[in-house]
XYZ file of N, CA and C in Angstrom:
375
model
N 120.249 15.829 -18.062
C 118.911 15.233 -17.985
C 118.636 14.823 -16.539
N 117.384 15.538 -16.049
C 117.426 15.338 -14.558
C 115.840 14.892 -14.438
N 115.130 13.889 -13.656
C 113.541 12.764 -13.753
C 113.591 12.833 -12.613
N 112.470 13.289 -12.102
C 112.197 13.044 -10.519
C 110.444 12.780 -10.341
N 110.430 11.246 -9.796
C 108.996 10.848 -9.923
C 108.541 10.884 -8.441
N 107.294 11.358 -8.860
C 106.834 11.903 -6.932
C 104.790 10.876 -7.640
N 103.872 10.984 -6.256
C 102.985 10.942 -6.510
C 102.646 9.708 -6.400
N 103.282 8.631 -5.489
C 103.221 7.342 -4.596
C 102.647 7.410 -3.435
N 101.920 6.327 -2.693
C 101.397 6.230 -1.954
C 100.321 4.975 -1.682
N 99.639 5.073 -0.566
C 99.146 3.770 0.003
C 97.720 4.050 -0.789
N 97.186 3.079 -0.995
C 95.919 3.282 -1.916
C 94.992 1.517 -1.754
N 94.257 2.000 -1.377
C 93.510 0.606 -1.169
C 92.873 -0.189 -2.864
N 93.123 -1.665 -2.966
C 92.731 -1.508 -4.187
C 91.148 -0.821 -4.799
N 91.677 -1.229 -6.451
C 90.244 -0.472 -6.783
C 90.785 0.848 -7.048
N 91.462 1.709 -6.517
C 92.008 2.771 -6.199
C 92.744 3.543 -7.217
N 92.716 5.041 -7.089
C 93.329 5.608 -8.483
C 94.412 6.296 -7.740
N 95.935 6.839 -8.339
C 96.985 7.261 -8.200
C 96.956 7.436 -9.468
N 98.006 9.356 -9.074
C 98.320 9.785 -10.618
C 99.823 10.537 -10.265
N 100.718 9.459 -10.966
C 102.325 9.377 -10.514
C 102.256 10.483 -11.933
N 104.050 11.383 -11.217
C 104.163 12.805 -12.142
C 105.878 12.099 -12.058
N 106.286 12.662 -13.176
C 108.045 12.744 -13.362
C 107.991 14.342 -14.058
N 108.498 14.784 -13.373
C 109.432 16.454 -13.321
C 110.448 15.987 -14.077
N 110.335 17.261 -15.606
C 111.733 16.478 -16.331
C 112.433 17.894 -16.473
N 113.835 18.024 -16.053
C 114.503 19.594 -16.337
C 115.868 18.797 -17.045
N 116.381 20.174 -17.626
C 117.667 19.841 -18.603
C 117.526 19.239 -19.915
N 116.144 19.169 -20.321
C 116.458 18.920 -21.801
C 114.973 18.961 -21.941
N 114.452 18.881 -23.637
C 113.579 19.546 -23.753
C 112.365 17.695 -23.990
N 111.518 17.711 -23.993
C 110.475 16.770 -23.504
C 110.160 16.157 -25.376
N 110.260 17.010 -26.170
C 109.760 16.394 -27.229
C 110.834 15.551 -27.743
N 112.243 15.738 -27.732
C 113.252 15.263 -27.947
C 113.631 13.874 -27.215
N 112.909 13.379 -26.596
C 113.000 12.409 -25.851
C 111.899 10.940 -25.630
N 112.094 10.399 -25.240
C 111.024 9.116 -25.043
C 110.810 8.713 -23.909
N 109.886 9.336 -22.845
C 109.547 9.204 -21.527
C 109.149 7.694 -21.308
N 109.452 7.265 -20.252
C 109.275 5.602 -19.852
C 108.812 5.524 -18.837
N 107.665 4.804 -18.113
C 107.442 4.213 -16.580
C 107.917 3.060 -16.400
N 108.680 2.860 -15.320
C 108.593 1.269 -15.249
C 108.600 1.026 -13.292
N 108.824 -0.305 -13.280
C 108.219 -0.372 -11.958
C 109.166 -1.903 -11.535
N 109.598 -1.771 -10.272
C 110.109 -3.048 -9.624
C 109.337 -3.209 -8.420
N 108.868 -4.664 -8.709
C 108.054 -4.941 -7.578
C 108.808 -5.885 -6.646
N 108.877 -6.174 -4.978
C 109.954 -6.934 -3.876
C 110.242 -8.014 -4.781
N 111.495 -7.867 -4.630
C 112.016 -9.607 -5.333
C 111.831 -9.789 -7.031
N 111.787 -8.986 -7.455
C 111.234 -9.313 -9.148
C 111.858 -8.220 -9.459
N 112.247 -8.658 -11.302
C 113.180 -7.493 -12.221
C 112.344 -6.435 -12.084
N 113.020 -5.384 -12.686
C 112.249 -4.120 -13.100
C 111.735 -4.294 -14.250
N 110.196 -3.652 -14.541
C 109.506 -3.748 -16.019
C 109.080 -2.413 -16.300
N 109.110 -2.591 -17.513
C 108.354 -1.741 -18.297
C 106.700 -1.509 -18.300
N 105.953 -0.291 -17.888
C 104.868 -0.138 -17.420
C 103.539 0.384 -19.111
N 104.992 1.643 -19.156
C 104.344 2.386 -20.611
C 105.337 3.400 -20.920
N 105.261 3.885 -21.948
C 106.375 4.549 -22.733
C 105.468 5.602 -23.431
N 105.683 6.923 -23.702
C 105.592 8.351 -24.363
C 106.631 8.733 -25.040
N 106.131 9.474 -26.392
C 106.330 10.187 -27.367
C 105.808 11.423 -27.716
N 105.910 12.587 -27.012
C 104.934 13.597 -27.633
C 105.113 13.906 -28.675
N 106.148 14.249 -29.358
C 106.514 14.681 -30.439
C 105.734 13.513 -31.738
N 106.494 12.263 -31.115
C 105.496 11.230 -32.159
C 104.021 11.078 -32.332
N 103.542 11.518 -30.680
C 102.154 11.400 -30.771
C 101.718 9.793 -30.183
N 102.717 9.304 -29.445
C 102.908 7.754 -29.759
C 102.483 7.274 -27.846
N 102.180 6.192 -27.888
C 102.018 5.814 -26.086
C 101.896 4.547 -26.511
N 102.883 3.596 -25.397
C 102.813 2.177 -25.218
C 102.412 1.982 -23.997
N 101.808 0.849 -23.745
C 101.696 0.003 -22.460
C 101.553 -1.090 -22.440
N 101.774 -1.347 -21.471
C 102.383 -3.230 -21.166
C 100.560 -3.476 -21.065
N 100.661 -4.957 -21.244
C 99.644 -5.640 -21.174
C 98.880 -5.770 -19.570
N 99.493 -5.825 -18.787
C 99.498 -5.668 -17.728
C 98.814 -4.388 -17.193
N 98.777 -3.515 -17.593
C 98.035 -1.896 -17.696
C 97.430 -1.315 -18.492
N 97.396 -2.188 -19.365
C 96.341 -1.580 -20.786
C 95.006 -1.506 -20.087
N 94.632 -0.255 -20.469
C 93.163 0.381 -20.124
C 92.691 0.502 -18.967
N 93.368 0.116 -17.699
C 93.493 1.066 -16.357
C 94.761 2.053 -15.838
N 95.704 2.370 -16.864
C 96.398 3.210 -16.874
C 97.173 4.298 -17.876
N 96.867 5.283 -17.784
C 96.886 6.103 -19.187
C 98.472 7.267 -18.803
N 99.114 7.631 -19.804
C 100.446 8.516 -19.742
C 100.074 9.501 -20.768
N 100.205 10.497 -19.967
C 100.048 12.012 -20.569
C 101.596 12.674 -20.343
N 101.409 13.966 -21.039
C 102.825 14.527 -21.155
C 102.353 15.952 -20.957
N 102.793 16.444 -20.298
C 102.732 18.495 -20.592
C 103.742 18.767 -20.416
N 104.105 19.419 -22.130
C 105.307 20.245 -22.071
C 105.711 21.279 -21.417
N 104.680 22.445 -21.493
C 104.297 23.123 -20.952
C 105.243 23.021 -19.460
N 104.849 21.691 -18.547
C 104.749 21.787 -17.426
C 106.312 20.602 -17.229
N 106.785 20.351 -18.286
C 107.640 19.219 -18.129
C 107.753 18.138 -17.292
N 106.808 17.763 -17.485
C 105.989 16.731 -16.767
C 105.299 15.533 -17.677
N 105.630 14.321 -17.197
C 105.100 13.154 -17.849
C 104.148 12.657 -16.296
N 103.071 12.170 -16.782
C 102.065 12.189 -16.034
C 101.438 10.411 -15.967
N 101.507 9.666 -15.363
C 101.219 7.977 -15.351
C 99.941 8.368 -14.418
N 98.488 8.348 -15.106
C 97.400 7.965 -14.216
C 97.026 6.887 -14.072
N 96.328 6.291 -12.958
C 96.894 4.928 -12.681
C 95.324 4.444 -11.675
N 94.173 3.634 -12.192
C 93.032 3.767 -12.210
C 93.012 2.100 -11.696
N 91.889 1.765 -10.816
C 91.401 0.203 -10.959
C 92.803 -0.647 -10.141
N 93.260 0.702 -9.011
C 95.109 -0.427 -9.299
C 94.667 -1.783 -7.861
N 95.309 -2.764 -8.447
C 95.608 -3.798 -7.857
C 96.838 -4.122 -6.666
N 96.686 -5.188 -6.128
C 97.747 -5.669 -5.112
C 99.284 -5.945 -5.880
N 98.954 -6.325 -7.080
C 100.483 -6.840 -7.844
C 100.447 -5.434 -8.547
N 100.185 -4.609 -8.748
C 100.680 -3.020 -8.616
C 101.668 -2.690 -7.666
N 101.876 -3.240 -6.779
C 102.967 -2.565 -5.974
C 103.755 -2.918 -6.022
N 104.750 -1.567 -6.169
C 105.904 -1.512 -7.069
C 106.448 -0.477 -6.130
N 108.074 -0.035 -6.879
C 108.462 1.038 -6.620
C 108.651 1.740 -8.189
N 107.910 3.019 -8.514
C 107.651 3.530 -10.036
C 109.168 4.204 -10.322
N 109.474 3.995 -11.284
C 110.564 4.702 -12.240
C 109.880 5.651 -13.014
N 110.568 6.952 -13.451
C 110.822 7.527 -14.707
C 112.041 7.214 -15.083
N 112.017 7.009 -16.757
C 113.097 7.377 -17.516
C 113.358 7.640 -18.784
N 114.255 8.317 -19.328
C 114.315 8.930 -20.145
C 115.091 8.372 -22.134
N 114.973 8.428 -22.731
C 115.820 7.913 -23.927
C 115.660 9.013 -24.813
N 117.003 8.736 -25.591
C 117.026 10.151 -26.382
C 115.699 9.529 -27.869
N 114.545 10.568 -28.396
C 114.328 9.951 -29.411
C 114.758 9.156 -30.425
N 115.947 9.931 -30.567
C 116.538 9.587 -31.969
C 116.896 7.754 -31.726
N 117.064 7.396 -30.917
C 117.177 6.015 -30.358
C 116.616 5.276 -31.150
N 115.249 5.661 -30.974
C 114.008 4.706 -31.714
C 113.107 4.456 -30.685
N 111.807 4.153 -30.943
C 110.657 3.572 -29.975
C 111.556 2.200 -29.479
N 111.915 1.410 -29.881
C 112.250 0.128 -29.413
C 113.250 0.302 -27.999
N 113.522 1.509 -28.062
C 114.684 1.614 -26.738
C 113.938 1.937 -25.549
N 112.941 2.027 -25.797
C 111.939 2.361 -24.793
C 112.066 1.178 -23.794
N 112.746 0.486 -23.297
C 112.774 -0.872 -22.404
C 113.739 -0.703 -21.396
N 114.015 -1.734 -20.217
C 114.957 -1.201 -18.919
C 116.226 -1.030 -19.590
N 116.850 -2.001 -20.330
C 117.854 -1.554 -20.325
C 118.354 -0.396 -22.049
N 117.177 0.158 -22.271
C 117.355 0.742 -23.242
C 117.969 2.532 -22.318
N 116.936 2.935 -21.545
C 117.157 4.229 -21.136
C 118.115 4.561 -20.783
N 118.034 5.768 -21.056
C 119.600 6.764 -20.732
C 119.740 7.451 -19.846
N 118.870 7.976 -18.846
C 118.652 8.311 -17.647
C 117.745 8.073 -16.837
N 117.587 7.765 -15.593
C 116.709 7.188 -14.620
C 116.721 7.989 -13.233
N 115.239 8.617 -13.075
C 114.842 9.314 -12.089
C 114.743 8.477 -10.410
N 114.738 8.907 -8.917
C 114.751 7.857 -8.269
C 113.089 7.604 -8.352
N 113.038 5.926 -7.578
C 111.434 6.375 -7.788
C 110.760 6.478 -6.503
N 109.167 6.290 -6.690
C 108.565 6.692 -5.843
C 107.305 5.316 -5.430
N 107.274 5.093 -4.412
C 106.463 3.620 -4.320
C 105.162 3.579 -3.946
N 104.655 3.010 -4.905
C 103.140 2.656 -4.700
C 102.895 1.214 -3.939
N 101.645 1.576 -3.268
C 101.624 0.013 -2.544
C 100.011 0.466 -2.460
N 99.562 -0.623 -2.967
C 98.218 -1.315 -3.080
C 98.133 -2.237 -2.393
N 96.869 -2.112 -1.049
C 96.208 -2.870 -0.172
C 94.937 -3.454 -0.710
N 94.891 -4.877 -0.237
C 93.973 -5.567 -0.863
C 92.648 -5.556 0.232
C-alpha cells in the first residue's frame, strides 16, 4: 500500500485548493481513504474519511460544507476539494489508508494502516 498526497500550496484565504492522494498497490474499494492534517504545534486530526465501495464520506465539523472528498477509481485517486479555506487551515495534509474490513470507526489517526507523506497547505489571511 503506497499514498502520495500532492496539491498544497500558498492560497490566500477565501481560497480554493484541491489536494489528490495517488493510491498504488491495492485496490481503492477495499479500503477506507482518510485526510487528516497537523497544524505547527498541535496533534494531527482527522479532516474526512471515504468509502467508495460503501458509498459513505465523513467530515469533521470543522470542514463540513467547505470541503468535499471524491474518489476515482478509475484514476486511484482520492481527491480533498477544499473551498472558503481559512488561516487555521494550515496544516500539513495527510493521506491514509485502512483496510475496510476494519470498520468506518477506524477511520481516525491512530486507526490507519498506512500513511502517505504529506503535502502543506498554508492559508494567508
Amino acid at each position: 500500500v503506497q499514498l502520495q498526497a500532492s496539491g498544497g500550496g500558498l492560497v490566500q484565504a477565501g481560497g480554493s485548493l484541491r489536494l489528490s492522494c495517488a493510491a498504488s498497490g491495492f485496490t481503492l474499494d477495499d479500503y477506507i481513504i482518510g485526510w487528516f492534517r497537523q497544524a505547527p504545534g498541535k496533534e494531527r486530526e482527522g479532516v474526512s474519511c471515504i468509502s467508495s465501495a460503501a458509498d459513505s464520506t465523513y467530515y469533521a465539523d470543522s470542514v463540513k460544507g467547505r470541503f468535499t472528498i471524491s474518489s476515482d477509481n478509475a484514476k486511484h485517486t482520492v481527491y480533498l476539494q477544499m473551498h472558503s479555506l481559512k488561516p487555521e487551515d494550515t496544516a500539513v495534509y495527510y493521506c491514509a489508508a485502512v483496510s475496510l474490513d476494519r470498520g468506518w470507526g477506524s477511520c481516525v489517526v491512530y486507526g490507519m494502516d498506512s500513511w502517505g507523506k504529506g503535502t502543506l497547505v498554508t492559508v494567508s489571511s
